[in-house]
Amino acid sequence: MKKMLKRLCTGFLALATVVTALPTTPVHAESKQYWTESAERVGIIEKVMNDGSIGSTFNEGYMKVEGETAYCIDINTNFKNGYKTRADASSRMSADQISDVALSLEYVKQYGEAHKELNYKQVYLLEQCVVWQRLSVHFGWQCDNVRASYDEIPKATQDEVFSGAKAFIKENKGRYECGGYIYSGEGQELGQFWAKLNV
């Protein structure tokens, strides 16, 4: 009996040694670093709280990842230029949250293409606002009506875009394949989202 117990212990220790000696590969965001920056200032944002007060105003930047358009995804954190790691948005957001943001952006892009009187800075401000509006609803930031200053974009235009984006989401859930990436590092995280019409 003593011999069998000794063999069992020896076998267990040998197995433990082999298992702990194996290389580990933790699951995390990809290790490649992506350059993120606020390329230029695009206009004044008013963080309108759900009680109607203005929590803050700030001059928003045009966010980019490796030169491609991106959006701030946390209105409560300041952005810092620098390298960030990328993860699939589904690692941090539900499919419903991703589709809400992606479909809102798709609507604003289509609106911008149809309304050439809006310049690229105004379209970007509208896109950034719908991202924050949808995320505020999902994450409880209490600033569901964040908007660009009316000096930047008229109230009537913003009202039309924001109500149109909400309607577009309701009408098109399930009609588009939606996805995105989140870029994390020092300062505010950035996101990129897309909506592709199902064939």
Steps between C-alpha positions, in 0.01 A plus 500: 500500500787733590665428163180575309451829686861597428452425125176697495667801665799475266268484198301798622817706558631408154171606341497825698857573388411443134185713518673793671791485256270540198496849347188699581309705246261734679202635308518878467487780247740458212848622584542723196496866594291745294574872485199704614473875477275801509592628155327841515226686686158468339267700724334563834307223675240565770459212743128545566397300805166321525376767743553766230812655651826524307758291684793631296602646166818414315667529161486149352782355294481290184612162632704265284663159530788455256343777289149344494195666661420389855277623782538566870300241692518646851381860527617512863872443431750731330674373187879479464687440175703180510520132423210279598417130467199379303232255607179390332214715627308183592751443782360808679158572349189294432382438144209737566732780614730451199210502253347813661827691454581356156151565360497855640831567326372345177199732507713812555737396219206462262357831621832675442525362146150631423560842659806646334448833680655331805880500504707204623547655845125540549436142386767373740346698789160345425657152483682550830182628666292196396774269631490673839119516504463126443775412750350737759170311474674163538754596768293748704717810452188724527597707194272341238457837326864597451521725194716734299468868581222662296767740371665195338188327362145645509254351750258393224772300325612331822142418600437346156820293514455375856136399455583349160781292651266356765240411236769347275610271785145374557434447129828326422587273795587165348533638147866592550799304621663723763839491667780710634831538677596667826843655546625517860800662662575816693207744500164459333427192292412529132263291294443421135167352394347380176165386368486292180166437335420127495476368146 
